[in-house]
mmCIF file of C-alpha atoms in Angstrom:
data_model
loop_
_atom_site.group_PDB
_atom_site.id
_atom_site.type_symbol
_atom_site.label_atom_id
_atom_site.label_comp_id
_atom_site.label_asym_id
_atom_site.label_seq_id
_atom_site.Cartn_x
_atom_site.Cartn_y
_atom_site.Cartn_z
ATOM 1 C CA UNK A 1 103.235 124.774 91.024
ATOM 2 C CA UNK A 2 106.259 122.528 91.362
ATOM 3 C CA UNK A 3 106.324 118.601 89.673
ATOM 4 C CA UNK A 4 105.436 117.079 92.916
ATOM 5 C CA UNK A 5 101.929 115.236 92.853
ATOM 6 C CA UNK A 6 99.340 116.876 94.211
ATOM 7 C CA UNK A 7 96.930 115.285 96.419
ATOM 8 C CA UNK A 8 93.262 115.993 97.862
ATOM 9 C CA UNK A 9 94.746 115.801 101.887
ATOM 10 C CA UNK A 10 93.505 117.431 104.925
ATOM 11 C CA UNK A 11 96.707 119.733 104.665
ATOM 12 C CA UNK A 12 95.421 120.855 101.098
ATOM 13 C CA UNK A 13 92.787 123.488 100.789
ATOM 14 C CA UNK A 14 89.592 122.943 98.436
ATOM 15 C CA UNK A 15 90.580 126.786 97.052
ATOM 16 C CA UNK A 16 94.208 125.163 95.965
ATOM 17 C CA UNK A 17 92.865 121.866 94.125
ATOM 18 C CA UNK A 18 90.163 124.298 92.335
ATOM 19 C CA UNK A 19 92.938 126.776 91.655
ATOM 20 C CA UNK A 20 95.209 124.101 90.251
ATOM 21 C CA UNK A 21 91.754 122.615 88.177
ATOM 22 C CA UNK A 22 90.719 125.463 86.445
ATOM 23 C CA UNK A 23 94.918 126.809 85.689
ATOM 24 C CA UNK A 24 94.885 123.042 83.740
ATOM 25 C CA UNK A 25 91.473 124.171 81.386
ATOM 26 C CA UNK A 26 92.821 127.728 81.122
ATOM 27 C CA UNK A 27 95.628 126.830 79.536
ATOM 28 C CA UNK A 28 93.861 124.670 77.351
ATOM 29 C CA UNK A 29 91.377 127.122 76.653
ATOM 30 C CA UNK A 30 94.516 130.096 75.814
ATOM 31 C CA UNK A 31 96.367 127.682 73.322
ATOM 32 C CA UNK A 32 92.900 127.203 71.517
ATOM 33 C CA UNK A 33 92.556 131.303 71.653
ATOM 34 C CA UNK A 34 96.429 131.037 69.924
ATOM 35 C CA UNK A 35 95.695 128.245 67.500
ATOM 36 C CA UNK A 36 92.119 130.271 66.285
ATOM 37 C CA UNK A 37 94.001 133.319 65.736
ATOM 38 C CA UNK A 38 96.991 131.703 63.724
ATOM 39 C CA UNK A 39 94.587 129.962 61.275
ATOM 40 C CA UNK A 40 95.560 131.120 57.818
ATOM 41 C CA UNK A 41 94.946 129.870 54.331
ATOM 42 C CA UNK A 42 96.413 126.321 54.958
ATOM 43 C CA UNK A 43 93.213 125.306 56.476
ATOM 44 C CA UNK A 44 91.240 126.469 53.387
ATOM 45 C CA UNK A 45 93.692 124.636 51.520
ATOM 46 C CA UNK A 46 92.920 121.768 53.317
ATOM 47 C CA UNK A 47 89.374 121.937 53.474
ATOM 48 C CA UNK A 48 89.340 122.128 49.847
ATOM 49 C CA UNK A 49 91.332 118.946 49.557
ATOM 50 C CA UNK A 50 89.237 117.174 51.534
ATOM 51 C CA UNK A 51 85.890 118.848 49.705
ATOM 52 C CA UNK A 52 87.005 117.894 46.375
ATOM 53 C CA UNK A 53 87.822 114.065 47.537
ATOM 54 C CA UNK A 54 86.809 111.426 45.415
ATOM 55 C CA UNK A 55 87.131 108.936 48.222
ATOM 56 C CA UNK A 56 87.430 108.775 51.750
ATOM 57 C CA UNK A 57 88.657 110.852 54.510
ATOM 58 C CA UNK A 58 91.173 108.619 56.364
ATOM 59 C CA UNK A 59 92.011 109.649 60.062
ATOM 60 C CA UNK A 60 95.208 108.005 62.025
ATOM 61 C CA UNK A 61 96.958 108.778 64.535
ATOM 62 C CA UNK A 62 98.999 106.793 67.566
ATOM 63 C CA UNK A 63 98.433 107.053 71.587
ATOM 64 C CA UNK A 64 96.017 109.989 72.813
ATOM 65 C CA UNK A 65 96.199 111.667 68.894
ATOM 66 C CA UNK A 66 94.588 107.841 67.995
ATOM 67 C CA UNK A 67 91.825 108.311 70.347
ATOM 68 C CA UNK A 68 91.482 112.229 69.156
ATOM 69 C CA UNK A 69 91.698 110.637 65.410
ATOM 70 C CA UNK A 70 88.829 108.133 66.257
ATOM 71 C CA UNK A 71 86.558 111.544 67.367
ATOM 72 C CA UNK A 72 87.467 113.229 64.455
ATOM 73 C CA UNK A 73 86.717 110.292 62.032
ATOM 74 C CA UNK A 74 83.457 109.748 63.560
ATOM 75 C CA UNK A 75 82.300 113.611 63.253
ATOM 76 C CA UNK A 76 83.295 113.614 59.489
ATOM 77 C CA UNK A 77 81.187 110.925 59.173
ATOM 78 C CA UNK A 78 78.269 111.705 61.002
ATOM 79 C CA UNK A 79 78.328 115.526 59.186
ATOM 80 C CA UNK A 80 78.291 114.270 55.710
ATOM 81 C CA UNK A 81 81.586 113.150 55.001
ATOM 82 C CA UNK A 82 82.815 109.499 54.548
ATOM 83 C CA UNK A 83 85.558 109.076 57.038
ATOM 84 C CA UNK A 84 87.486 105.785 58.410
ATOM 85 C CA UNK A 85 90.023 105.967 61.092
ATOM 86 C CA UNK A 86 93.156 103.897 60.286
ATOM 87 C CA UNK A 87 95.561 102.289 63.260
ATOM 88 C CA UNK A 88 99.036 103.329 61.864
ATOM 89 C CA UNK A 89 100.586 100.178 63.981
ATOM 90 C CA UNK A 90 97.607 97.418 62.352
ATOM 91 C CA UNK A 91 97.914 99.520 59.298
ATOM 92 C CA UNK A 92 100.965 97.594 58.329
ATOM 93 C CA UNK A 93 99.592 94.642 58.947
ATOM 94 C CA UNK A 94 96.789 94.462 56.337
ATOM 95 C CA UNK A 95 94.463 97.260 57.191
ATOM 96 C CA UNK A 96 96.269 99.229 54.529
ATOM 97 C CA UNK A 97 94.095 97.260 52.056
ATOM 98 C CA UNK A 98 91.360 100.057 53.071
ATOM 99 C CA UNK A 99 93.305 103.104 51.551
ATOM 100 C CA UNK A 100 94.169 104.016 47.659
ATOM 101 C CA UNK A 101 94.711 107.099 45.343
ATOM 102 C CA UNK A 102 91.086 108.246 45.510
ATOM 103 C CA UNK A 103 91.791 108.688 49.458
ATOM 104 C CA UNK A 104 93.273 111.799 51.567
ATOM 105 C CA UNK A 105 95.011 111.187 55.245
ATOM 106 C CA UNK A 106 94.321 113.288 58.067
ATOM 107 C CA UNK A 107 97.429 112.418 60.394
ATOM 108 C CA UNK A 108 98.063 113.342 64.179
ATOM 109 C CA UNK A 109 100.799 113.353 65.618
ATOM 110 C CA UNK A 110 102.381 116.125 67.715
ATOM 111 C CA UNK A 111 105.799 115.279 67.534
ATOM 112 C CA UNK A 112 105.637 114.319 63.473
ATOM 113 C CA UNK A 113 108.132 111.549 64.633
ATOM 114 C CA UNK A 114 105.628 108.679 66.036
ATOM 115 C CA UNK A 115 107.482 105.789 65.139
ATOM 116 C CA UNK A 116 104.204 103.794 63.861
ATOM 117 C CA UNK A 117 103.288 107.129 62.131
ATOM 118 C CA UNK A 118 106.564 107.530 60.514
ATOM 119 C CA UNK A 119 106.665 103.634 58.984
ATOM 120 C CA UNK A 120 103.346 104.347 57.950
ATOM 121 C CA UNK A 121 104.264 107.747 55.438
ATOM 122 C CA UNK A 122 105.671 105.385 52.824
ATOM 123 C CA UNK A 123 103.302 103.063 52.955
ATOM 124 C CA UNK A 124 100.532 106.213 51.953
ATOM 125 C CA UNK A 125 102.865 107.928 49.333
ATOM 126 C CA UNK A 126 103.145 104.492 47.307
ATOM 127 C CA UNK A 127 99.485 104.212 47.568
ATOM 128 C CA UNK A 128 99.038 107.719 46.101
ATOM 129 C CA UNK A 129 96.687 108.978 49.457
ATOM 130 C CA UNK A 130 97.198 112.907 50.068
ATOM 131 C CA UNK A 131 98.591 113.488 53.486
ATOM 132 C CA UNK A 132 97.205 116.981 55.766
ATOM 133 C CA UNK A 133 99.187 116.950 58.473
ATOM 134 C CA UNK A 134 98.129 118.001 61.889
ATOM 135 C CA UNK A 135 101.744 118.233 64.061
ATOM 136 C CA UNK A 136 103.394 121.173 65.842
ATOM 137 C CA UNK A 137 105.361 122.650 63.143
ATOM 138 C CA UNK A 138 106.833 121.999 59.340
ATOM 139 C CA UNK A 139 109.874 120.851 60.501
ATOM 140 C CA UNK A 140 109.163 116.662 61.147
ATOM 141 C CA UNK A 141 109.107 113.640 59.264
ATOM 142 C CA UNK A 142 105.478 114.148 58.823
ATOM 143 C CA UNK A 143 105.241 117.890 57.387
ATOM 144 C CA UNK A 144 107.959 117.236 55.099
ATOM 145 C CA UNK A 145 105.724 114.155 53.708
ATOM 146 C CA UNK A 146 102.448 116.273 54.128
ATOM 147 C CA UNK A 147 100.514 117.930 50.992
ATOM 148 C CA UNK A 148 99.254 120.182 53.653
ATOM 149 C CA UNK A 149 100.242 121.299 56.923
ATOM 150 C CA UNK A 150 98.230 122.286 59.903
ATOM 151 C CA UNK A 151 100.489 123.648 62.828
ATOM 152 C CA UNK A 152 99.522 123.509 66.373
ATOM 153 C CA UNK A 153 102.165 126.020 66.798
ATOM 154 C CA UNK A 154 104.238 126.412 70.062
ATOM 155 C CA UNK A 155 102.123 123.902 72.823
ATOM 156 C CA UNK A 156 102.937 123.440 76.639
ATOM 157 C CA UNK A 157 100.985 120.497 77.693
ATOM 158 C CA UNK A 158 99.072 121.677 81.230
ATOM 159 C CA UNK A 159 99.385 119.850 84.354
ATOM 160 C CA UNK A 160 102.360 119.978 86.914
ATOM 161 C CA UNK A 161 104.950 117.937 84.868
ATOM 162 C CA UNK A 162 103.986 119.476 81.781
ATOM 163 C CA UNK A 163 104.268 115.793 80.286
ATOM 164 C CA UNK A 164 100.618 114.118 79.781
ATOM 165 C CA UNK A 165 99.006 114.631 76.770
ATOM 166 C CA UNK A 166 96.244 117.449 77.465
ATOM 167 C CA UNK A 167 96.421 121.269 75.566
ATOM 168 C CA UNK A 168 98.248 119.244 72.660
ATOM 169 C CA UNK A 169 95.255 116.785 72.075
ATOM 170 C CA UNK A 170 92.710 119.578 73.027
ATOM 171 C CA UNK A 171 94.076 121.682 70.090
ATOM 172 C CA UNK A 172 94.158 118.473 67.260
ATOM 173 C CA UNK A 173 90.343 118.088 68.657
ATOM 174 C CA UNK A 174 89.307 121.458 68.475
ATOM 175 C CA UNK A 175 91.467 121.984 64.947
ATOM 176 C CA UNK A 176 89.551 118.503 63.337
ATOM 177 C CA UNK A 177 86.627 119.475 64.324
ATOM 178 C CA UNK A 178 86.589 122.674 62.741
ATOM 179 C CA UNK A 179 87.717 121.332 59.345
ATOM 180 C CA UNK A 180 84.809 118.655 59.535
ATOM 181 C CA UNK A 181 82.043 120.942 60.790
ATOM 182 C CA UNK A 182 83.345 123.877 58.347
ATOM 183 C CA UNK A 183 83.243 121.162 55.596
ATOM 184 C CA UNK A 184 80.010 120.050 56.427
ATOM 185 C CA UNK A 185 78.691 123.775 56.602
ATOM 186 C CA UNK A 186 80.592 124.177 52.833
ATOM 187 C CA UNK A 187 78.225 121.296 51.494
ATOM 188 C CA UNK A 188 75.167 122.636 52.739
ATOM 189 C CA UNK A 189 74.296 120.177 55.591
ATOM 190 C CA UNK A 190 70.952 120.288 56.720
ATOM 191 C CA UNK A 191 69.289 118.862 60.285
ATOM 192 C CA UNK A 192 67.558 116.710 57.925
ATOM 193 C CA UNK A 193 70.620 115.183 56.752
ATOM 194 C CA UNK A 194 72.265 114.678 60.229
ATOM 195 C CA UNK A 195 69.128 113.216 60.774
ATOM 196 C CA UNK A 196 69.397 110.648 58.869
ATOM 197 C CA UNK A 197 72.649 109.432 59.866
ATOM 198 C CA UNK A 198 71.144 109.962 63.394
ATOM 199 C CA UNK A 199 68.233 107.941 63.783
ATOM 200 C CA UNK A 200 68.743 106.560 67.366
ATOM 201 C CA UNK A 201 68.147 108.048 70.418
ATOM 202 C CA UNK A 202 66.235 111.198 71.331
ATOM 203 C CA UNK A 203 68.495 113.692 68.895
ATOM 204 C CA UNK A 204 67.560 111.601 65.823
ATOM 205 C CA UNK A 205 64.145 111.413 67.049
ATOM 206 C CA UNK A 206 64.024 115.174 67.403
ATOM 207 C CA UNK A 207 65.172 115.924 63.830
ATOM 208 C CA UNK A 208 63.057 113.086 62.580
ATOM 209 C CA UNK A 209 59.672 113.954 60.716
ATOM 210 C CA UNK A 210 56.656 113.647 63.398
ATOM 211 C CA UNK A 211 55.223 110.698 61.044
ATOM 212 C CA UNK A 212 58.209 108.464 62.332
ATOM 213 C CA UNK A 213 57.255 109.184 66.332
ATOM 214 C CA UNK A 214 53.494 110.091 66.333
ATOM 215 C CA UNK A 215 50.872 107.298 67.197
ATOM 216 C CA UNK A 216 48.864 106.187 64.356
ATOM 217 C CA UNK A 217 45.241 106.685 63.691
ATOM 218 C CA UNK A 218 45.022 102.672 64.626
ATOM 219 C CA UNK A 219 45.980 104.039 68.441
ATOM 220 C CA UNK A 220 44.064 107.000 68.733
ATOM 221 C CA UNK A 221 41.149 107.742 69.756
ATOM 222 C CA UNK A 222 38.376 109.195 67.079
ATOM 223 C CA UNK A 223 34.731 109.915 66.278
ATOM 224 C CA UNK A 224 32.455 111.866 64.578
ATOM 225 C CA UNK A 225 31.795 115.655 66.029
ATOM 226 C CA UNK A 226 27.931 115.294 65.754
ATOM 227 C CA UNK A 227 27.655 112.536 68.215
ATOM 228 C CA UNK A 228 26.581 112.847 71.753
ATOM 229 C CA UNK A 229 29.586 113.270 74.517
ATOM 230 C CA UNK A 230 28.374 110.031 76.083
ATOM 231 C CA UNK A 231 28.171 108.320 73.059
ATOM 232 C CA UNK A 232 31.913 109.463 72.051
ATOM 233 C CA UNK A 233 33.530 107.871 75.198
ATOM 234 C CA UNK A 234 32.138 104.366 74.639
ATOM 235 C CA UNK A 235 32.797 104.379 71.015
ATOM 236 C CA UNK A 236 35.861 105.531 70.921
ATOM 237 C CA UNK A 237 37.617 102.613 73.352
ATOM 238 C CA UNK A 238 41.079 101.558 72.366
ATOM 239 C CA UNK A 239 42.998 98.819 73.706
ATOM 240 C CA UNK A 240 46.686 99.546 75.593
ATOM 241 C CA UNK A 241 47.655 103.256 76.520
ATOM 242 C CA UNK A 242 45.454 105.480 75.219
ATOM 243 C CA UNK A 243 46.100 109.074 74.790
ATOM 244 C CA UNK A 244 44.609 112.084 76.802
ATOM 245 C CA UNK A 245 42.660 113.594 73.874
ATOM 246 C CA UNK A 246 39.702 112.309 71.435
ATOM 247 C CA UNK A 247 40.191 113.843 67.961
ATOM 248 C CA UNK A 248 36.711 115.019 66.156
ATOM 249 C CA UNK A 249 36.414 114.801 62.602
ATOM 250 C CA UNK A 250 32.939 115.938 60.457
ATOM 251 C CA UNK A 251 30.962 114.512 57.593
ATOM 252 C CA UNK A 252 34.081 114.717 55.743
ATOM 253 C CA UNK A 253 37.000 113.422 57.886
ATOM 254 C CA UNK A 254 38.601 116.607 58.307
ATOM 255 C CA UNK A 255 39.127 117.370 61.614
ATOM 256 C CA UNK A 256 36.827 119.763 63.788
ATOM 257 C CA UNK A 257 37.869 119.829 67.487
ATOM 258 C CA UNK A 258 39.470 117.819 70.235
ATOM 259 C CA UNK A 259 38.115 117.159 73.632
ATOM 260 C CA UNK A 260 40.406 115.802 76.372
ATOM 261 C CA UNK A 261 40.246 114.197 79.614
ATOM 262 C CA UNK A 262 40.457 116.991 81.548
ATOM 263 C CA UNK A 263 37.407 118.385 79.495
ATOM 264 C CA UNK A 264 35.412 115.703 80.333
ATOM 265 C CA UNK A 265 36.403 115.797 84.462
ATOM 266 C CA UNK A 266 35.967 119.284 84.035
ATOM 267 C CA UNK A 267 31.894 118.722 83.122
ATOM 268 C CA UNK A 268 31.912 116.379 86.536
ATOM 269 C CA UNK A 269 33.759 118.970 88.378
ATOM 270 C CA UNK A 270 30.992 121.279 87.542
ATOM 271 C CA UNK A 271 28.286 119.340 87.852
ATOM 272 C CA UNK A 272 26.795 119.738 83.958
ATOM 273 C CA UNK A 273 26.489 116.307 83.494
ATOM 274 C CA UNK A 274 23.187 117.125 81.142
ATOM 275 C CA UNK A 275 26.279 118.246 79.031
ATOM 276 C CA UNK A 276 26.776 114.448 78.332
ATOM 277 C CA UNK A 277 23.738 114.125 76.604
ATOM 278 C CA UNK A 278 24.736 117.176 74.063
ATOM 279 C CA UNK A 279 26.637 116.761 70.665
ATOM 280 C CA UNK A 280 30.168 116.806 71.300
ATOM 281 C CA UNK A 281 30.881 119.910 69.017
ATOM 282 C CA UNK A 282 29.143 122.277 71.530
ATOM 283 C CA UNK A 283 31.522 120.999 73.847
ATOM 284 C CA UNK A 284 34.848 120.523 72.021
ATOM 285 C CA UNK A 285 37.817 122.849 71.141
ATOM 286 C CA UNK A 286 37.208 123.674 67.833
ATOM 287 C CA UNK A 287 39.990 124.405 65.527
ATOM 288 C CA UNK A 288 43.019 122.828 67.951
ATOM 289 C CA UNK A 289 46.556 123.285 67.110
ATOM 290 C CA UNK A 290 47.568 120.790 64.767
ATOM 291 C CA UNK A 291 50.808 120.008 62.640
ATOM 292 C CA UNK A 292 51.312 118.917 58.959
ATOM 293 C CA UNK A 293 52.889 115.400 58.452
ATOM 294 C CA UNK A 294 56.456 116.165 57.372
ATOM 295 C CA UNK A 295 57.454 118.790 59.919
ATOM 296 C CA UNK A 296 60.313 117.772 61.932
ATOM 297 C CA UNK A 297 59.432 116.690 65.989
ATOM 298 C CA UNK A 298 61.756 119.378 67.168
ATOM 299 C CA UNK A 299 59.680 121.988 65.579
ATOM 300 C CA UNK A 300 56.642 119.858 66.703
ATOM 301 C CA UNK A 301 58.190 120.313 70.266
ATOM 302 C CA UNK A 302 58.318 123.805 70.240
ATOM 303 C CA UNK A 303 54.693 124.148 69.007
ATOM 304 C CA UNK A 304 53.258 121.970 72.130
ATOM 305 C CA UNK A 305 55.395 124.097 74.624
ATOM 306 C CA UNK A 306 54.562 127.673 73.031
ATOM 307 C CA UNK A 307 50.844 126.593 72.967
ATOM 308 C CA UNK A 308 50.912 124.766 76.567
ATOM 309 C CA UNK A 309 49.206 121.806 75.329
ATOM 310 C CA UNK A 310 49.447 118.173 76.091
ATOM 311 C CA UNK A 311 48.004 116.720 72.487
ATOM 312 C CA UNK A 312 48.981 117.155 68.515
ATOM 313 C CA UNK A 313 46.923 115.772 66.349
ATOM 314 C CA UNK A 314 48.879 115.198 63.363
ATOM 315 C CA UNK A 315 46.871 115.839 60.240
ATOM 316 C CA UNK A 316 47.629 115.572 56.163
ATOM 317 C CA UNK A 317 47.467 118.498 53.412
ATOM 318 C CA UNK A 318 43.818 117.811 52.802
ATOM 319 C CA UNK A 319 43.054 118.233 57.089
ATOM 320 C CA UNK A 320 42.288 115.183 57.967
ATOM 321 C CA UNK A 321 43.963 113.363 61.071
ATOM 322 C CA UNK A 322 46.789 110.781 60.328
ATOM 323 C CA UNK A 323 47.665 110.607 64.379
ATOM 324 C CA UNK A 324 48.560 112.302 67.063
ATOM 325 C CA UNK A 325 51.588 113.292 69.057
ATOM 326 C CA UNK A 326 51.056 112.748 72.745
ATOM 327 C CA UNK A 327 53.480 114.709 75.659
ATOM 328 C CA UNK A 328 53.711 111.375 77.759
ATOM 329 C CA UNK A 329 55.204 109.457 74.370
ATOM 330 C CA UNK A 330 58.196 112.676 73.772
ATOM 331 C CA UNK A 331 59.174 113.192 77.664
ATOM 332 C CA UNK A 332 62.283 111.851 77.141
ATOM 333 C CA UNK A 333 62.929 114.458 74.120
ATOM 334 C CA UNK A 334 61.798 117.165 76.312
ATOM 335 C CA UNK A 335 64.165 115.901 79.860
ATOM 336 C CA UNK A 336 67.140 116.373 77.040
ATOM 337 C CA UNK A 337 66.366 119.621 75.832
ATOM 338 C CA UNK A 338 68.043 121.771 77.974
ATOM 339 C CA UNK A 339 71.439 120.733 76.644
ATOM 340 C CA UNK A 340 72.808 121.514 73.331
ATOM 341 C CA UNK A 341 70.552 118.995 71.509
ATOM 342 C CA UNK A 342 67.360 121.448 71.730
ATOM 343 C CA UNK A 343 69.771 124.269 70.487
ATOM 344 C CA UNK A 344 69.458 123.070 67.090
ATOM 345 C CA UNK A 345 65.989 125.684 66.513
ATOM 346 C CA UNK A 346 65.762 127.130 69.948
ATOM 347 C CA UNK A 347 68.131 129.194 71.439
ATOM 348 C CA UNK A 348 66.031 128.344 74.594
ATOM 349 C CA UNK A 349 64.755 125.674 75.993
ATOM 350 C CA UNK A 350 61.052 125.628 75.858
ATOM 351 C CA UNK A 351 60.636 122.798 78.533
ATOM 352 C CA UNK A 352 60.242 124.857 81.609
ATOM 353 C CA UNK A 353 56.623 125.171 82.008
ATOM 354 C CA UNK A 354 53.614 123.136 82.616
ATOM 355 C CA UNK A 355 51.599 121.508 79.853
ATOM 356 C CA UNK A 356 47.806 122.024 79.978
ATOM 357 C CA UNK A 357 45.294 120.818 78.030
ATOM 358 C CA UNK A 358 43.969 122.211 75.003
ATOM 359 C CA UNK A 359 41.592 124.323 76.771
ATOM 360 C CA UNK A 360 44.346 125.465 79.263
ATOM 361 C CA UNK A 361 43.211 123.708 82.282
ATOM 362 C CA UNK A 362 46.247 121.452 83.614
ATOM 363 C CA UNK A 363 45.970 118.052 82.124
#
């Protein structure tokens, strides 16, 4: 491929662009393969050094390594690991006031010769911070300042001129975020504690204990099990969105069945309506699947799918119902579950079949 530009034109196959597209992630993909197998004891070195840090992890970088720096800073932090990123250019103008001795550097810079990179080295040696270096080789301004080095080794940057940024920011990215993850591993991080610096959005709310999504006993719908069916579906009225399933407790408050919606069409579709006149417990699911308060949703998840039911009831050590978790409230944890997100228990995705009721019937 020569250095002239290469554009989508009627004169320019759809095979060629795709050829050209996947040459530019193979060789991003073969100088990760390169970098993997050169790792040696540097990186424990490093990971030590950031382990055993009585401060913060302090990420900078200039250009495309910035932006890579910015990533990186953000995964420490989010895996257990305080972590600022640092602009080397406003670093000199006051935000130097956020590093000291306690404090190690995590520097990118490809070259090791980034002018704002370069002005910056003094600056972090007077304030006692430990440099790691992340640049091509030992031999820059950089390494020779480092504690630690971490060469990329030998990179051609992909593409046609060869110039761009691309296989060198691909390796600092795939090199940071195997010290932060392997650091995180080292202390022991659980999905409980990524949890809780995750609380928004459907991965936090997968990894968050079912107590924090389920509806409270205030919203669901309860009576007693020795009451007549008829007598159930007037009592047990709520106001707003109710859910598709009627928890049952007996003379004690423990729970005893569940009868749905689709149990109670099912007695019209049959034409047993004498059935409404009966006690509810000859007519409920006794013994439903339930879940203890404290398990996390995700593994609350996989108990709906592998049961195909529709309805939780959530209940506490002694048995009796605290709430319920309803399918229609967690669809949007089960649309993202096919990606990575779900992968955290399930190698699978358990969101590819229908979810009946807790009788089986389709809800």
């Amino acid at each position: 491929m020569d250095g002239a530009a290469l554009r989508l034109t009627a004169e320019t196959p759809q095979e060629e662009v795709l050829r050209f597209g996947r040459t530019i992630i193979q060789q991003e993909a073969d100088a990760l393969s390169a970098i993997a197998e050169r790792l040696d004891a540097r990186f424990c070195h490093a990971l030590d050094l950031v382990m055993q840090c009585p401060g913060d992890i302090i990420v900078t970088g200039m250009g495309k390594a910035g932006l890579i720096g910015q990533k990186i800073a953000a995964t420490f932090a989010s895996t257990g690991t305080p972590s600022h990123f640092l602009h080397p250019a406003e670093a000199i103008h006051g935000d130097l006031g956020r590093v000291d001795e306690k404090d190690v550097v995590l520097a990118f810079s490809q070259s090791g010769e980034t002018d704002e990179i370069v002005r910056l080295i003094p600056c972090l040696k007077s304030l006692g911070a430990q440099i790691v270096a992340v640049t091509a080789n030992e031999n820059n301004t950089l390494a020779r300042a480092a504690k630690i080095v971490l060469p990329l080794g030998p990179i051609v940057e992909a593409g046609a001129n060869r110039l761009a940024p691309s296989t060198s920011t691909a390796a600092m990215l795939a090199l940071g975020d195997a010290l932060a993850l392997t650091c995180s591993w080292r202390r022991g991080f659980r999905p409980e504690d990524f949890a809780r610096y995750h609380p928004g959005g459907s991965l936090g709310r997968k990894l968050a204990r079912v107590e924090a999504v389920m509806r409270p006993l205030t919203e669901c719908r309860i009576s007693r099990c020795d009451q007549l069916v008829r007598d159930v579906f007037v009592s047990a009225c709520r106001p707003g969105r109710r859910t598709g399933a009627i928890m049952l407790v007996d003379a004690q408050g423990k729970l005893a069945g569940i009868f749905t919606d689709s149990d109670l069409a099912r007695i019209f579709e049959t034409g047993r309506t004498e059935l409404l006149d009966h006690p509810i417990s000859s007519v409920m699911t006794q013994s439903p699947k339930t879940v203890t308060s404290g398990v996390r949703v995700q593994e609350a998840l996989t108990a709906i799918a592998k049961s195909k039911i529709s309805e939780l009831p959530v209940i506490n050590d002694s048995g009796e119902p605290i709430g319920m978790l309803d399918i229609t409230d967690l669809v949007d944890l089960a649309a993202t579950s096919p990606g990575g997100e779900s992968a955290l228990d399930e190698p699978e995705s358990p969101w590819t079949v229908p979810f009946p009721n807790q009788n089986g019937s389709d809800a």
